[in-house]
Short mmCIF file of C-alpha atoms and ligand atoms in Angstrom, two decimals:
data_model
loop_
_atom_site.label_atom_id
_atom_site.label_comp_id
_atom_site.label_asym_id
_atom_site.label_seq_id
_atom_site.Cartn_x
_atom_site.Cartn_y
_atom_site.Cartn_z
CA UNK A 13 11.09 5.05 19.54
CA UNK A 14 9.48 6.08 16.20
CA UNK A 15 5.81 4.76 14.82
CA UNK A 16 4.99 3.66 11.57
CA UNK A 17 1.46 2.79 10.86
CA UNK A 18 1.13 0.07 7.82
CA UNK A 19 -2.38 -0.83 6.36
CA UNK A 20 -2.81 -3.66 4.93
CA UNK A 21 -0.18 -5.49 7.37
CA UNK A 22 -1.57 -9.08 7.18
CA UNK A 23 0.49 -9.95 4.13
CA UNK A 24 2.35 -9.26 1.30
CA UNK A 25 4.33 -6.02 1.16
CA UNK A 26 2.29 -4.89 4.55
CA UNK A 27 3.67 -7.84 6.68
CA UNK A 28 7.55 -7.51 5.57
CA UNK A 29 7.36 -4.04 5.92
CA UNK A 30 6.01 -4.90 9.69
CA UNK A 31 8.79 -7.08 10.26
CA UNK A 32 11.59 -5.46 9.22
CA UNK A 33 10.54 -2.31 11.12
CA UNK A 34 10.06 -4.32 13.92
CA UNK A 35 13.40 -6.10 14.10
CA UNK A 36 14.68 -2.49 14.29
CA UNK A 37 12.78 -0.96 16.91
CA UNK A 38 10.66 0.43 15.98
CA UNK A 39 6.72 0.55 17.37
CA UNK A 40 4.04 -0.54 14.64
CA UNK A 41 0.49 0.10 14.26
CA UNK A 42 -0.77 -2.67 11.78
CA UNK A 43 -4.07 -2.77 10.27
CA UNK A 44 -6.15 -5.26 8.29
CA UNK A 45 -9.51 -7.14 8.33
CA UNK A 46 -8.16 -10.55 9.57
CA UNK A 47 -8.11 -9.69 13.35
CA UNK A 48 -5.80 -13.48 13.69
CA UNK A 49 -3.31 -12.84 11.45
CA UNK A 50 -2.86 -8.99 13.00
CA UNK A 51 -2.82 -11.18 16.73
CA UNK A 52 -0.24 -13.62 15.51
CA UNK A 53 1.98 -10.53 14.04
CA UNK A 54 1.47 -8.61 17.20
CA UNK A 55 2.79 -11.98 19.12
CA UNK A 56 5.68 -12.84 16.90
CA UNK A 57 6.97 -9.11 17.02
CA UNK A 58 6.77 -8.19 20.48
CA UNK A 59 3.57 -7.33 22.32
CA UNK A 60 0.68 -5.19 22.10
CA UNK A 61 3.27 -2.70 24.05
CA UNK A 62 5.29 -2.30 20.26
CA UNK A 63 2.68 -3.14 18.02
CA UNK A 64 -0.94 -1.77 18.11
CA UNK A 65 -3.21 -3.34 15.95
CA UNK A 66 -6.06 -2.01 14.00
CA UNK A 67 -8.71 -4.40 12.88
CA UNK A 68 -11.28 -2.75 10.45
CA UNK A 69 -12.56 -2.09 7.18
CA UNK A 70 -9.95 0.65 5.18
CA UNK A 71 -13.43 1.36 2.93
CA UNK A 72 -15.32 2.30 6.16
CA UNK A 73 -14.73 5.85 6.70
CA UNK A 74 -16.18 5.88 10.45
CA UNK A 75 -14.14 2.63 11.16
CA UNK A 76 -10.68 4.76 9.86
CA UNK A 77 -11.71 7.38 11.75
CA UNK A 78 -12.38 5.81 14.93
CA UNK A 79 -8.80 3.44 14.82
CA UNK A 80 -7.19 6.85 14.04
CA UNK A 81 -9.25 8.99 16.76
CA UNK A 82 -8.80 6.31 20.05
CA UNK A 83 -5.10 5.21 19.41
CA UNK A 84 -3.30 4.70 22.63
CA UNK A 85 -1.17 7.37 23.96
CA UNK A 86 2.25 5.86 22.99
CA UNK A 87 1.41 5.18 19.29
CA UNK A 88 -0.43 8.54 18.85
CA UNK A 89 2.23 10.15 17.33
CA UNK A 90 2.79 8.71 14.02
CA UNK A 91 6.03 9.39 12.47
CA UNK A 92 5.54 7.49 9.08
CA UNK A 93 2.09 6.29 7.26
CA UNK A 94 2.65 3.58 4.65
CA UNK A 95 -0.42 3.53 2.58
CA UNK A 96 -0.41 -0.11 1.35
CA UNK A 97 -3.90 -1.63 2.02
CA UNK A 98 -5.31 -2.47 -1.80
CA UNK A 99 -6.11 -5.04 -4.27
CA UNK A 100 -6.95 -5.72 -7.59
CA UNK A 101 -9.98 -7.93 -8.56
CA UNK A 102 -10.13 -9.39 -12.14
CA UNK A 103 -9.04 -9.45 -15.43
CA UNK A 104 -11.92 -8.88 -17.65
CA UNK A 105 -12.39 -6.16 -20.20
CA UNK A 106 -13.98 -3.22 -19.25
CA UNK A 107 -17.26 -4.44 -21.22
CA UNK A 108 -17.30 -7.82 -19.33
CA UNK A 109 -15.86 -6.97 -15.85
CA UNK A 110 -18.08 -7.20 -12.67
CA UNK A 111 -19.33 -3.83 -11.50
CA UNK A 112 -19.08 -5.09 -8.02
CA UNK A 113 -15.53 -5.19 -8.31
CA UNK A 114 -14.75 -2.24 -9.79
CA UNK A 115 -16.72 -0.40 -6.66
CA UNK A 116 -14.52 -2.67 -4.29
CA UNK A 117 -11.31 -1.50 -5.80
CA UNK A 118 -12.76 2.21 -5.74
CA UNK A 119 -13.47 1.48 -2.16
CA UNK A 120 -10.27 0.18 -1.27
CA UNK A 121 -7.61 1.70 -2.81
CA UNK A 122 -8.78 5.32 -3.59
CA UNK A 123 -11.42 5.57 -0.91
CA UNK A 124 -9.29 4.39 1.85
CA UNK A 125 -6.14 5.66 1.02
CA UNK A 126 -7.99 8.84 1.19
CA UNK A 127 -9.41 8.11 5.11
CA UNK A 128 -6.03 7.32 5.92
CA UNK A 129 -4.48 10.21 4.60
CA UNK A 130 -6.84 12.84 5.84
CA UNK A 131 -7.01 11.74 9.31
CA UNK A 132 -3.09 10.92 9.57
CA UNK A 133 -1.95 14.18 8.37
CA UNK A 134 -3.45 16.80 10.84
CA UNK A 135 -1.02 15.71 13.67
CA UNK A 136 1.76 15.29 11.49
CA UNK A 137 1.57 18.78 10.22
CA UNK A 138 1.32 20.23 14.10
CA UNK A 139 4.18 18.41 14.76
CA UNK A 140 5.95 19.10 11.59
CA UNK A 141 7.46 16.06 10.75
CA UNK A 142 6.00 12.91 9.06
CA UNK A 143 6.29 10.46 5.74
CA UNK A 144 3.86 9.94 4.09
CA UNK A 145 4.72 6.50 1.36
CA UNK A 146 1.65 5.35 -0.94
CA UNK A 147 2.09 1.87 -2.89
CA UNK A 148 1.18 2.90 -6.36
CA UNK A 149 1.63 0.28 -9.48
CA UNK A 150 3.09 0.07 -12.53
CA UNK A 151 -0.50 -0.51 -13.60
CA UNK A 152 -1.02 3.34 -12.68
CA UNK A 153 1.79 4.47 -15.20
CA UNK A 154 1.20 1.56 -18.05
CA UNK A 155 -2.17 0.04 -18.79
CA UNK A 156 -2.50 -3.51 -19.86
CA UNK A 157 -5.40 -5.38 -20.89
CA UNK A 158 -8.06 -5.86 -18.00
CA UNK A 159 -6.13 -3.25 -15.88
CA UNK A 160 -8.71 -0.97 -16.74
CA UNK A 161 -9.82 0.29 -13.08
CA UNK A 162 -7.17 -1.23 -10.82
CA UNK A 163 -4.47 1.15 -13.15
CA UNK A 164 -6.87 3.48 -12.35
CA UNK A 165 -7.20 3.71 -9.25
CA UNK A 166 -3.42 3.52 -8.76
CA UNK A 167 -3.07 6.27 -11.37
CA UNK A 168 -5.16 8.24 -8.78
CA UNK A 169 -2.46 6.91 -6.02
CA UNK A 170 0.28 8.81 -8.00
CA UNK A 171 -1.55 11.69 -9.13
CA UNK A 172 -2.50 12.27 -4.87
CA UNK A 173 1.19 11.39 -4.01
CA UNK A 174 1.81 14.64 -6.47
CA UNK A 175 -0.66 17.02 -5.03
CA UNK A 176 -0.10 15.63 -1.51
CA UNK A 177 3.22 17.24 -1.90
CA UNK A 178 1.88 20.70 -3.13
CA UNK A 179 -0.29 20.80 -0.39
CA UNK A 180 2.63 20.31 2.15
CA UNK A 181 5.04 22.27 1.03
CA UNK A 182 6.57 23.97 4.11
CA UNK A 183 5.01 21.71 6.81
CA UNK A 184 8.61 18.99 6.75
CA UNK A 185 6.26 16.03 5.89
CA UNK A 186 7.51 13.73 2.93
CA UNK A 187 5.53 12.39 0.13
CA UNK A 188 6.63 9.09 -2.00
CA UNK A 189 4.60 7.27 -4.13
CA UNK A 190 6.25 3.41 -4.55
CA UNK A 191 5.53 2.42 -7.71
CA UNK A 192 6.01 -1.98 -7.71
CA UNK A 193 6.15 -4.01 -10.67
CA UNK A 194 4.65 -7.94 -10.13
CA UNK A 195 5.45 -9.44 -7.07
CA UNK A 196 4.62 -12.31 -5.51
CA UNK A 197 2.27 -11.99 -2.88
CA UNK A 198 -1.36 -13.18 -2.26
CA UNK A 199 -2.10 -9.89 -4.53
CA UNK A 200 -2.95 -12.60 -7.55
CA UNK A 201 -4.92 -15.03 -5.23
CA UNK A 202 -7.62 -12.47 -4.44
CA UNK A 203 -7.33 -11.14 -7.79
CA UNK A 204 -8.64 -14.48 -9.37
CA UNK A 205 -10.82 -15.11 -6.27
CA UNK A 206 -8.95 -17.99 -4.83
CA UNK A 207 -7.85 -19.72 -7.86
CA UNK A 208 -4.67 -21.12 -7.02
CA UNK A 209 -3.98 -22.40 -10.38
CA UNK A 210 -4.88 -19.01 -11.72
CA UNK A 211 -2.88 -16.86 -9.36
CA UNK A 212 0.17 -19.53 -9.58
CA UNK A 213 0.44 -19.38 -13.19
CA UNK A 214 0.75 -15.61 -12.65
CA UNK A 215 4.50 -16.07 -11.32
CA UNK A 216 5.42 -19.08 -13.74
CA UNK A 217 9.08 -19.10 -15.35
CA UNK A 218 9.81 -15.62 -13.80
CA UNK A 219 11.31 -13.99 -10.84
CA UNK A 220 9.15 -11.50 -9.37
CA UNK A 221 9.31 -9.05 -6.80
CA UNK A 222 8.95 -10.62 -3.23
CA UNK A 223 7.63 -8.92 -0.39
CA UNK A 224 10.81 -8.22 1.48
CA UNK A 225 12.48 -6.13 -1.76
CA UNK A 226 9.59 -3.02 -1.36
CA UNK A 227 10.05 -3.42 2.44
CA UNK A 228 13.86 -3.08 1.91
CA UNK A 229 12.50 0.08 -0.69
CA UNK A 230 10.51 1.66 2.07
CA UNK A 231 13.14 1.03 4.47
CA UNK A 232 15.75 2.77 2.17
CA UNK A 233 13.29 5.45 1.62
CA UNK A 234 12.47 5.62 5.37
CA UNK A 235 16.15 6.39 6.44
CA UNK A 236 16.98 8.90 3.52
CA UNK A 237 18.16 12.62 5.33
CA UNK A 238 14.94 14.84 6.33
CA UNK A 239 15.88 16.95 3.32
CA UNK A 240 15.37 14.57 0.46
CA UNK A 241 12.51 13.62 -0.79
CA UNK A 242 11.80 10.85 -3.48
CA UNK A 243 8.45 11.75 -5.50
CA UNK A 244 8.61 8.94 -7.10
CA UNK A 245 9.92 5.68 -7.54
CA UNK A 246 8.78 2.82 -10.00
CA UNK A 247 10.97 -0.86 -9.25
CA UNK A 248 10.86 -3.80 -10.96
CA UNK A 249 11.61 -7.14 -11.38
CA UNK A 250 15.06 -7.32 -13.58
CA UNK A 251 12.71 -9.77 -15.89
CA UNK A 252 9.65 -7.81 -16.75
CA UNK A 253 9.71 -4.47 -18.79
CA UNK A 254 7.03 -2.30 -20.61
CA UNK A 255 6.10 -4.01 -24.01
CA UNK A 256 5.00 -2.43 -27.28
CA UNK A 257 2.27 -0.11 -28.14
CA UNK A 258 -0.52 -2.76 -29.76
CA UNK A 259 -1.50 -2.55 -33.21
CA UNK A 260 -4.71 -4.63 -34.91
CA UNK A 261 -4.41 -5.50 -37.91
CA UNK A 262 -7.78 -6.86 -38.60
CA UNK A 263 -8.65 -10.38 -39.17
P1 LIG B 304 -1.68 -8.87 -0.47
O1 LIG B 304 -3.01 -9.35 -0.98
O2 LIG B 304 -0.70 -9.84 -0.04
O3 LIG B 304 -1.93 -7.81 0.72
C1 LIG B 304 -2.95 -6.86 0.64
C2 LIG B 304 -3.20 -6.27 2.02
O4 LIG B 304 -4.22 -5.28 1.91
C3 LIG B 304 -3.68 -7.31 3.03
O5 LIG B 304 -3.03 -7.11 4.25
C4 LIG B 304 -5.17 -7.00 3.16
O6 LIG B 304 -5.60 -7.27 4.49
C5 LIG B 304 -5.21 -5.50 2.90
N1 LIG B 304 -6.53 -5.09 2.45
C6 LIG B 304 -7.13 -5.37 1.27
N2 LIG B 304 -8.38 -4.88 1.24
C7 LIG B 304 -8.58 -4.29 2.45
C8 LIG B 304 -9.67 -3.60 3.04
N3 LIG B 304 -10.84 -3.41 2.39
N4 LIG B 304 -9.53 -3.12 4.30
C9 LIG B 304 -8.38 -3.29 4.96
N5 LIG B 304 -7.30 -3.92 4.46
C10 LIG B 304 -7.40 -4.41 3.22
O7 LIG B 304 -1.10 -7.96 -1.65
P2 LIG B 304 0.23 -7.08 -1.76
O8 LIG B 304 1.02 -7.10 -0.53
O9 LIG B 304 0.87 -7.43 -3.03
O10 LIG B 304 -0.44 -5.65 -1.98
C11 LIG B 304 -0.15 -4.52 -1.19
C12 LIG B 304 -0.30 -3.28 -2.06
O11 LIG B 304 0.65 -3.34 -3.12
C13 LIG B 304 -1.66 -3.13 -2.73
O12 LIG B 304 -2.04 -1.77 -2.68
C14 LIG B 304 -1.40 -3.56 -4.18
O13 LIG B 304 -2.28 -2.96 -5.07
C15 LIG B 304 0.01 -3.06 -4.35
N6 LIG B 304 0.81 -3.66 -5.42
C16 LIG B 304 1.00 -5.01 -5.49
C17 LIG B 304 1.77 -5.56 -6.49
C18 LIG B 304 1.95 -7.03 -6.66
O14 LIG B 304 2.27 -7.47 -7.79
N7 LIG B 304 1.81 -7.84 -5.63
C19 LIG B 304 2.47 -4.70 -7.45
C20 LIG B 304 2.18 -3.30 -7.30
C21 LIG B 304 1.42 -2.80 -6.30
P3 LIG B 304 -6.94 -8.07 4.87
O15 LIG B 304 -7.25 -9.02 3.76
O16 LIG B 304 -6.62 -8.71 6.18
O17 LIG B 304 -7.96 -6.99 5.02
C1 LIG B 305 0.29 -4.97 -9.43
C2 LIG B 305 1.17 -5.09 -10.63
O1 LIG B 305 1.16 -5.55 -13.12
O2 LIG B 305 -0.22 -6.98 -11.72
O3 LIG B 305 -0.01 -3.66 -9.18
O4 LIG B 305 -0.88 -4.73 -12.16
S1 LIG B 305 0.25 -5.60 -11.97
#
């Protein structure tokens, strides 16, 4: 049976992937910091015997490291690591934004990714096989106003996902970087801090993304011969597109 280890498994993206992996057999390690939603995943999709779950931090380094260090014996072998854990906090300009947040998304999305990656790869490389899949953003290829560090960070995602491959040329692991457009998730929620009317508005009149279409990516992805690898791939939503460069034309 092969192992896939998701971060960020409590919802969104992390959570289809979980289940659709799960309905086809194969063993999950799921992490996240809401210890009852990673119990009532572990429940619904078959037992701590074919999903391990991982409740920490992904910002804490010695947290990562630990999870990674004292996994049981049957999930030790990771065949595929789905870097997915992240979020995006505000909308502000850059000149009004809260420093806080731009630390947390630093944190979160380059930090751990990194943990994640570094203490993954070893035993995929002595076993020569292994997948490595980052989520990314559109945001990383095409800013927009009050992107500023989320793109960032995700620009980061890609540029790893590039030099990830470099690095492991000749060792039989792949490297994808996913590359989403909006989807509907609770992504907008924590961006605007729990403001539901806020995070609704985000998905008004549209059809975004839903979870279960980058599951079905990483799936595809997943199952793709040995010898292929995808570097990158950018999806989505039929109704959204890049816009103009902006202009000002004064007052
Ligand atoms: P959700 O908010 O639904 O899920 C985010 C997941 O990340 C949760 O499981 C959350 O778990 C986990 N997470 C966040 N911070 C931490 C942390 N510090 N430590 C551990 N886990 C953490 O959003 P999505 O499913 O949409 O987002 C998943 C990924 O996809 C993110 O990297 C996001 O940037 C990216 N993305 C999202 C898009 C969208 O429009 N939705 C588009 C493009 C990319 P918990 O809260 O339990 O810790
Ligand atoms: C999430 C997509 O456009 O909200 O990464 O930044 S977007």
């Amino acid at each position: 049976m092969k192992t896939i280890l998701i971060t960020g498994a409590t919802s969104g993206f992390g959570a289809a992937m979980a289940r659709l992996f799960a309905n086809n057999n194969w063993q999950l390690i799921i992490t996240g910091r809401r210890q009852q939603r990673l119990d009532e995943l572990q429940q619904e999709l078959g037992g701590p015997d074919k999903v391990h779950t991982c409740c920490f931090d992904i910002s804490d380094r010695a947290a990562v490291e630990q999870a990674i260090d004292t996994l049981p014996a049957a999930f030790a072998d990771i065949d595929v690591l789905v870097n997915n854990a992240g979020l995006a906090l505000g909308l502000e300009p850059a000149d009004k934004t809260d420093l806080d947040d731009w630390e947390k998304m630093v944190d979160t999305n380059i930090k751990g990714l990194m943990y994640c990656t570094r203490y993954v790869l070893p035993k995929m490389r002595e076993r020569k096989q292994g997948y490595v899949l980052n989520i990314g953003s559109v945001a990383g290829n095409w800013p927009y106003p009050g992107g500023n560090v989320y793109g960032a960070t995700k620009a980061f995602v890609k540029q790893l996902s590039l030099s990830l491959r470099a690095d492991l040329l000749g060792t039989n692991i792949r490297v994808t970087n996913i590359e989403p457009g909006i989807a509907e998730t609770e992504f907008s929620l924590v961006r605007f801090k729990d403001n539901e009317a806020a995070a609704g508005d985000v998905y008004q009149n549209t059809k975004a993304l839903a979870a279960e279409d980058i599951a079905n990516t990483v799936w595809w992805l997943v199952n793709t011969p040995e010898h292929v690898n995808v570097t990158t791939m950018e999806v989505m939503p039929t109704q959204q597109a890049t816009g103009p460069l902006a202009i000002y034309r004064g007052e």
